[in-house]
Coordinates of C-alpha atoms and ligand atoms in Angstrom, one line a residue:
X1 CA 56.3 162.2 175.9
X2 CA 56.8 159.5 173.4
X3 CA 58.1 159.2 169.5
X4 CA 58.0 156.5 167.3
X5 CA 60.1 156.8 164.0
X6 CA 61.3 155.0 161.0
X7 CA 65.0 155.5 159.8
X8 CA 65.5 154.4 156.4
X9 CA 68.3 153.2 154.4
X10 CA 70.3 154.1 151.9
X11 CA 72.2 153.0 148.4
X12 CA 74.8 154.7 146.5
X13 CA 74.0 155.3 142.8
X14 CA 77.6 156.0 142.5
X15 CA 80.2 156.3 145.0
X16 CA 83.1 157.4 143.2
X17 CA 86.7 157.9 145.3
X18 CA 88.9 160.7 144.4
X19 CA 91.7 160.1 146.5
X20 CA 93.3 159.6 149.7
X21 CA 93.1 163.2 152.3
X22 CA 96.0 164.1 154.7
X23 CA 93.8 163.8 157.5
X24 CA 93.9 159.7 156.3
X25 CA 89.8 160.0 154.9
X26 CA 89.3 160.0 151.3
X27 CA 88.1 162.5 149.4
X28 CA 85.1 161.5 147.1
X29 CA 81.5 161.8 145.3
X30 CA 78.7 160.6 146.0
X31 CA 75.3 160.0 144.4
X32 CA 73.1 158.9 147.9
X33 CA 69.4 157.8 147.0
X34 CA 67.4 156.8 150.3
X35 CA 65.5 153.6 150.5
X36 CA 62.3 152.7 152.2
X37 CA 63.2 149.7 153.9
X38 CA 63.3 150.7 157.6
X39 CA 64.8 150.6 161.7
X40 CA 62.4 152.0 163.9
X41 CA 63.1 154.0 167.0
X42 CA 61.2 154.4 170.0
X43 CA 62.2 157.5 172.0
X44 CA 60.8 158.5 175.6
X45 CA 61.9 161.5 177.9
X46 CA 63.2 160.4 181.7
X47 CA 64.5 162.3 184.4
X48 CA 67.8 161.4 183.5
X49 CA 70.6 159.3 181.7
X50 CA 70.5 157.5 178.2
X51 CA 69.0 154.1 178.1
X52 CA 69.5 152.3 174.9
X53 CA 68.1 148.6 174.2
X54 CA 67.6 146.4 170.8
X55 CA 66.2 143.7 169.4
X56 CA 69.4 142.3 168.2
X57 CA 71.9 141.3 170.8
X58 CA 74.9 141.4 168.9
X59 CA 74.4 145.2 168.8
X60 CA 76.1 147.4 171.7
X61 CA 73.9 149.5 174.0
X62 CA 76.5 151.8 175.1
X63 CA 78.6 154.6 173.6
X64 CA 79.9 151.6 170.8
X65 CA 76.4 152.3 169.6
X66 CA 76.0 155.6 167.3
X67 CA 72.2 155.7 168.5
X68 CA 73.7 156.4 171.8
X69 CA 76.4 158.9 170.7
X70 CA 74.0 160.4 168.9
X71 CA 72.1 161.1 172.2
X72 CA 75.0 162.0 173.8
X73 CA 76.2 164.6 171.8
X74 CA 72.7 166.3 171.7
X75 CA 72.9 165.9 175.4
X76 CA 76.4 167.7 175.4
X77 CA 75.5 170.4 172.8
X78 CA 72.2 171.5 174.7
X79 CA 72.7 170.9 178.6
X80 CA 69.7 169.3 178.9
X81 CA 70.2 167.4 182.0
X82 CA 67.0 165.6 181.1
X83 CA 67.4 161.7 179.9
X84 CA 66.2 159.7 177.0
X85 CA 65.3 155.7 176.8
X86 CA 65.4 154.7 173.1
X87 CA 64.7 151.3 171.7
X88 CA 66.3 150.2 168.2
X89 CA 64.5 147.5 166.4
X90 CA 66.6 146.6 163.9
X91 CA 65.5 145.1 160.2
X92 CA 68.2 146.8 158.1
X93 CA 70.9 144.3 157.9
X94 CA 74.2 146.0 159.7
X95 CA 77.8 147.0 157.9
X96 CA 75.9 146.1 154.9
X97 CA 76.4 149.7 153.4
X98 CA 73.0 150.6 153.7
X99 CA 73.8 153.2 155.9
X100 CA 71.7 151.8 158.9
X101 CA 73.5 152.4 161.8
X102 CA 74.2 155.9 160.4
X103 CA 70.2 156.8 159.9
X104 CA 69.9 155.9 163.3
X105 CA 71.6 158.2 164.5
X106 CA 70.5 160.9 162.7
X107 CA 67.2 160.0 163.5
X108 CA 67.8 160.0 167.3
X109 CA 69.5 163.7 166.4
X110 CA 66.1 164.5 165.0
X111 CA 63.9 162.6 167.6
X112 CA 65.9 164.0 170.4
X113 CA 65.3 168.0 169.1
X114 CA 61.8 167.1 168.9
X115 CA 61.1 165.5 172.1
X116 CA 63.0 168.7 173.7
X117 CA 61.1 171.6 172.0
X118 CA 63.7 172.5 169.0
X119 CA 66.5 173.4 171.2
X120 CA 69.2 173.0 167.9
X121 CA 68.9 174.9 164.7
X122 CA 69.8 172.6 161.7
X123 CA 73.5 173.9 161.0
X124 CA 74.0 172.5 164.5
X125 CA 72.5 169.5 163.9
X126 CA 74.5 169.3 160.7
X127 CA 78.0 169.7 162.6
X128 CA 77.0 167.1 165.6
X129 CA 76.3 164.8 162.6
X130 CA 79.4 165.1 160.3
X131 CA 81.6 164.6 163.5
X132 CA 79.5 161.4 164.2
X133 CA 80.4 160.0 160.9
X134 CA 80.8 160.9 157.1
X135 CA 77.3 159.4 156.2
X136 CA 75.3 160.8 158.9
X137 CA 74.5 164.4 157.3
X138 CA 72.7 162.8 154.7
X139 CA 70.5 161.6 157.3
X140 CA 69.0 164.6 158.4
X141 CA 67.3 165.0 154.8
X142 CA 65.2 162.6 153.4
X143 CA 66.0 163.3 149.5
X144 CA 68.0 161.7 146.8
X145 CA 71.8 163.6 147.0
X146 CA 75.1 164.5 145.8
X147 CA 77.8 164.7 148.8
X148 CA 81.3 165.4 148.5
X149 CA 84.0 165.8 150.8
X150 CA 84.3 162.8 152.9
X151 CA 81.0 162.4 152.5
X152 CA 79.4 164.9 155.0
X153 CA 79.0 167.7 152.6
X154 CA 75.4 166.7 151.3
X155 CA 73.6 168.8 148.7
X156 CA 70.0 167.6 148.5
X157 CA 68.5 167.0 145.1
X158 CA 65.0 165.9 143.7
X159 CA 63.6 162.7 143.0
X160 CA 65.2 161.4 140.1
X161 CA 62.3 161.2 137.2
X162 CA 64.5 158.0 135.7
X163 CA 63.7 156.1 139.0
X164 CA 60.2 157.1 139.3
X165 CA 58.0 154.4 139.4
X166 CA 61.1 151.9 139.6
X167 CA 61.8 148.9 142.6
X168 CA 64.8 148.3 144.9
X169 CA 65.9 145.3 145.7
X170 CA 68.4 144.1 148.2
X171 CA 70.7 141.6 149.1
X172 CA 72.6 140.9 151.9
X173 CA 75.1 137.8 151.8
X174 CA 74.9 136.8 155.2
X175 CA 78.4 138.5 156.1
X176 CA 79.6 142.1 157.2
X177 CA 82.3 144.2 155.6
X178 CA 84.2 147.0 157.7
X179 CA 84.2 150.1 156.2
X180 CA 87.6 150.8 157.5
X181 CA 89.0 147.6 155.4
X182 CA 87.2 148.5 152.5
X183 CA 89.3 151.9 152.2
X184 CA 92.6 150.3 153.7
X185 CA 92.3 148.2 150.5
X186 CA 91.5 150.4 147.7
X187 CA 95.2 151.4 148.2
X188 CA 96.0 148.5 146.0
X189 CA 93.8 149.6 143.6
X190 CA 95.1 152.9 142.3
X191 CA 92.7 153.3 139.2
X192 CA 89.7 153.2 142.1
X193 CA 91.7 155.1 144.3
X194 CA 92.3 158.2 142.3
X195 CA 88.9 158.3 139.9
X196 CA 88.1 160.8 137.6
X197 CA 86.1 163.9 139.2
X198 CA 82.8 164.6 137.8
X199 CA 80.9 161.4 137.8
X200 CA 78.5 162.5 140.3
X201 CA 77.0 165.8 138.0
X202 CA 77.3 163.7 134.9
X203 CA 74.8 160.7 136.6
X204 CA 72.7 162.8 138.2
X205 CA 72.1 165.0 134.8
X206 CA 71.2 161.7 133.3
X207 CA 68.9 160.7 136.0
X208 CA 67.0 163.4 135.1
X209 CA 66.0 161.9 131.8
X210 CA 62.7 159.3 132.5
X211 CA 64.9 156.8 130.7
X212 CA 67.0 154.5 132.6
X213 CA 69.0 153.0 129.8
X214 CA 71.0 156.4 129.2
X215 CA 72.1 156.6 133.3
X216 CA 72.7 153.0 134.0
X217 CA 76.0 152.2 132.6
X218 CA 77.5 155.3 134.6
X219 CA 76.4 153.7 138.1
X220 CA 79.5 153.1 139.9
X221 CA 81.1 152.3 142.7
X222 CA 85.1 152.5 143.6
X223 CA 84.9 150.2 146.4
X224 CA 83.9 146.9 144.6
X225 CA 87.7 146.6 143.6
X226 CA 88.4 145.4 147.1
X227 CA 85.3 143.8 148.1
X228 CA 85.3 142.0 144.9
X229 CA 88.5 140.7 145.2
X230 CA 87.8 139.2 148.9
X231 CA 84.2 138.2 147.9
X232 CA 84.3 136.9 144.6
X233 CA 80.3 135.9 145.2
X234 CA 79.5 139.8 145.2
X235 CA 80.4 140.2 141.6
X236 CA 78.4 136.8 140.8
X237 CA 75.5 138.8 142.3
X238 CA 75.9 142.0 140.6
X239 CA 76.9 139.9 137.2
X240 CA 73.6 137.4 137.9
X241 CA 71.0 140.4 138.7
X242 CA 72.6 142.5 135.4
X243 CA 72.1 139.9 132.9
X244 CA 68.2 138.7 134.8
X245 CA 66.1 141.4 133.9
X246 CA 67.7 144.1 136.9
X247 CA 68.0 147.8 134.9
X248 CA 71.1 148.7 136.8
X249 CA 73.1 146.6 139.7
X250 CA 75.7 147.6 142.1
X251 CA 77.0 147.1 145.7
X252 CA 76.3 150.0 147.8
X253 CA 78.6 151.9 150.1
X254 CA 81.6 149.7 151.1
X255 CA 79.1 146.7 151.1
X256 CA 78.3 143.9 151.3
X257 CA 75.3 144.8 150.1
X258 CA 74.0 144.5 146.4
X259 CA 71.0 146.4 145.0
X260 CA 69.5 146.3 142.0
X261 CA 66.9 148.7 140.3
X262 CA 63.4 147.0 138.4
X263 CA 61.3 148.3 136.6
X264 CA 58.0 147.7 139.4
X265 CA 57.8 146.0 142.3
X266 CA 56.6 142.7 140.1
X267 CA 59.9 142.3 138.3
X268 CA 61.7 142.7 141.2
X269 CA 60.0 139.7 143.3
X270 CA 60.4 137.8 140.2
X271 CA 64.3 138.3 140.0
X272 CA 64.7 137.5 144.3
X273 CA 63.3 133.7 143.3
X274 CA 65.5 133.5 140.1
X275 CA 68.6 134.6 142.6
X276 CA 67.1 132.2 145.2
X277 CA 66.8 129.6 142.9
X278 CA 70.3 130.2 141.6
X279 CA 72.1 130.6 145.0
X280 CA 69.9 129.4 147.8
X281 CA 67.0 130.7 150.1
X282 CA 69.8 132.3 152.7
X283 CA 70.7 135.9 151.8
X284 CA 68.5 138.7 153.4
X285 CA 66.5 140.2 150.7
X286 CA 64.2 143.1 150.5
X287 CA 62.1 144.7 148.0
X288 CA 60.7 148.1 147.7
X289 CA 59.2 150.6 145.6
X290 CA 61.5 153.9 145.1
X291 CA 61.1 156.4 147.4
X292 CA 59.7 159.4 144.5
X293 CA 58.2 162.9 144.8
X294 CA 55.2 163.1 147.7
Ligands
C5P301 O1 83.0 158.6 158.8 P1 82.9 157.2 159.1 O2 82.9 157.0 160.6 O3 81.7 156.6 158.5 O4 84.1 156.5 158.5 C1 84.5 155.2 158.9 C2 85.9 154.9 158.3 O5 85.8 154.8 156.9 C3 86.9 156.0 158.6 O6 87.5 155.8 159.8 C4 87.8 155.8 157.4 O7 88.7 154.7 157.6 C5 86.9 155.4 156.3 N1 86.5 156.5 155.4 C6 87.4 157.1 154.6 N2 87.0 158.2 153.8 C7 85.7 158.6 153.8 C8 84.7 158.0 154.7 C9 85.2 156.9 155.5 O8 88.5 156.8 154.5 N3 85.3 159.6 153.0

């Protein structure tokens, strides 16, 4: 038996950090809207063992791979002594904060209970996920929502009327940053450290106006303060798309990647070759119409 499926990405409309946790995460909110630009994963059922390959070489195939973990801990949670071989063909550009890595494994989580009849119910599913990382619960879903805790406490909300209609576009710079450093370094940053609870409700109330304008100045994320501070070409991006015609602009996740929001799919082609034209043809860029209500 075989399955093919897409694993989409991610942006944060807000990611908004609350404080450091005893247990050294940090405790936040989180506005998560996914994004139709897309990994796809092959799966296949084999007599035994998990055999991961990918298009891009620079990507582990082993248990430094979440795909595999992911496999893994379905593996460990059912007793199936069944096997899987998976192939990851990668478009999503990685530690990008896109989420990619961590879509793929919650789509391999949902592939894998597929390809073996159902054997986990969804809360299970839910707590393999969450101990595979904070981002991976949000996964499992595929609509626009608020999580909280670290991240892995996802309460799924619906499409945002001030987005319908609207385009993404991203950019990747061309280099990675680590989550890990991203949060090591807010601790120089205590305003973005400790921000004010709340933001998440309040953006996601005004997203439900069909009006942009009203919403956009309360996108936010707490991690630019040390990305921006390293990259100083990040905030040229996010400054560049603001004042070019984007309707909101932000980096996502722990970066480096920027999106902005257009008003259709036209507009946002249009602003790629003004930001090519301003800083080359190198970055990755994508453009998509907004994931909205089926
Ligand atoms: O959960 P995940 O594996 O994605 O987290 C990667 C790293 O990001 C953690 O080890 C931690 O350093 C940092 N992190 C954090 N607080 C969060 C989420 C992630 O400090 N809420």
């Amino acid at each position: 038996m075989f399955l093919l499926k897409q694993s989409p990405c991610k942006v944060n409309l807000l990611l908004n950090i609350l404080g450091k946790r005893a247990d050294g995460f940090h405790e936040l909110e989180t506005l998560m809207q996914p994004v139709n630009v897309c990994d796809e994963l092959a799966f296949e059922r084999t007599r035994n063992g998990i055999e991961l390959s990918c298009n891009d070489h620079s990507l582990p195939t082993d248990s430094g791979n979440l795909v595999f973990r992911a496999a893994e801990s379905f593996r460990a949670a059912t007793g199936i002594s069944e096997g899987v071989k998976i192939h990851l063909e990668k478009k999503i550009p990685v530690a990008a904060g896109l989420g990619g890595g961590s879509g793929n494994a919650a789509t391999t989580l949902l592939a894998l209970n597929e390809l073996f009849g159902g054997a986990l119910p969804s809360e299970k599913l839910i707590h393999i996920a969450a101990g595979l990382g904070s981002d991976i619960p949000f996964f499992l879903q595929d609509k626009p929502a608020l999580a909280v805790g670290r991240g892995e406490q996802v309460q799924p909300l619906d499409f945002f009327p001030a987005l319908r209609n609207k385009a993404f576009m991203l950019i990747h710079p061309g280099f990675g940053i680590s989550t890990p450093w991203a949060y090591k370094n807010l601790a120089r940053f205590p305003a973005a450290l400790n921000g004010p609870k709340g933001r998440g409700k309040k953006l996601a109330a005004l997203l439900q106006s069909d009006d942009l304008n009203a919403a956009a100045p309360e996108f936010y994320n707490s991690l630019e303060a040390p990305a921006f501070e390293k990259f100083p070409v990040l905030k040229l991006f996010k400054d560049f798309l603001a004042s070019n015609g984007a309707r909101a602009a932000l980096m996502s996740g722990s970066g480096s990647a920027t999106f902005a929001i257009c008003d259709s799919v036209p507009a946002a082609e249009a602003l790629i070759e003004k930001f090519k034209s301003r800083f080359g043809p190198n970055c990755w860029t994508a453009v998509v119409r907004n994931v909205s209500q089926p």
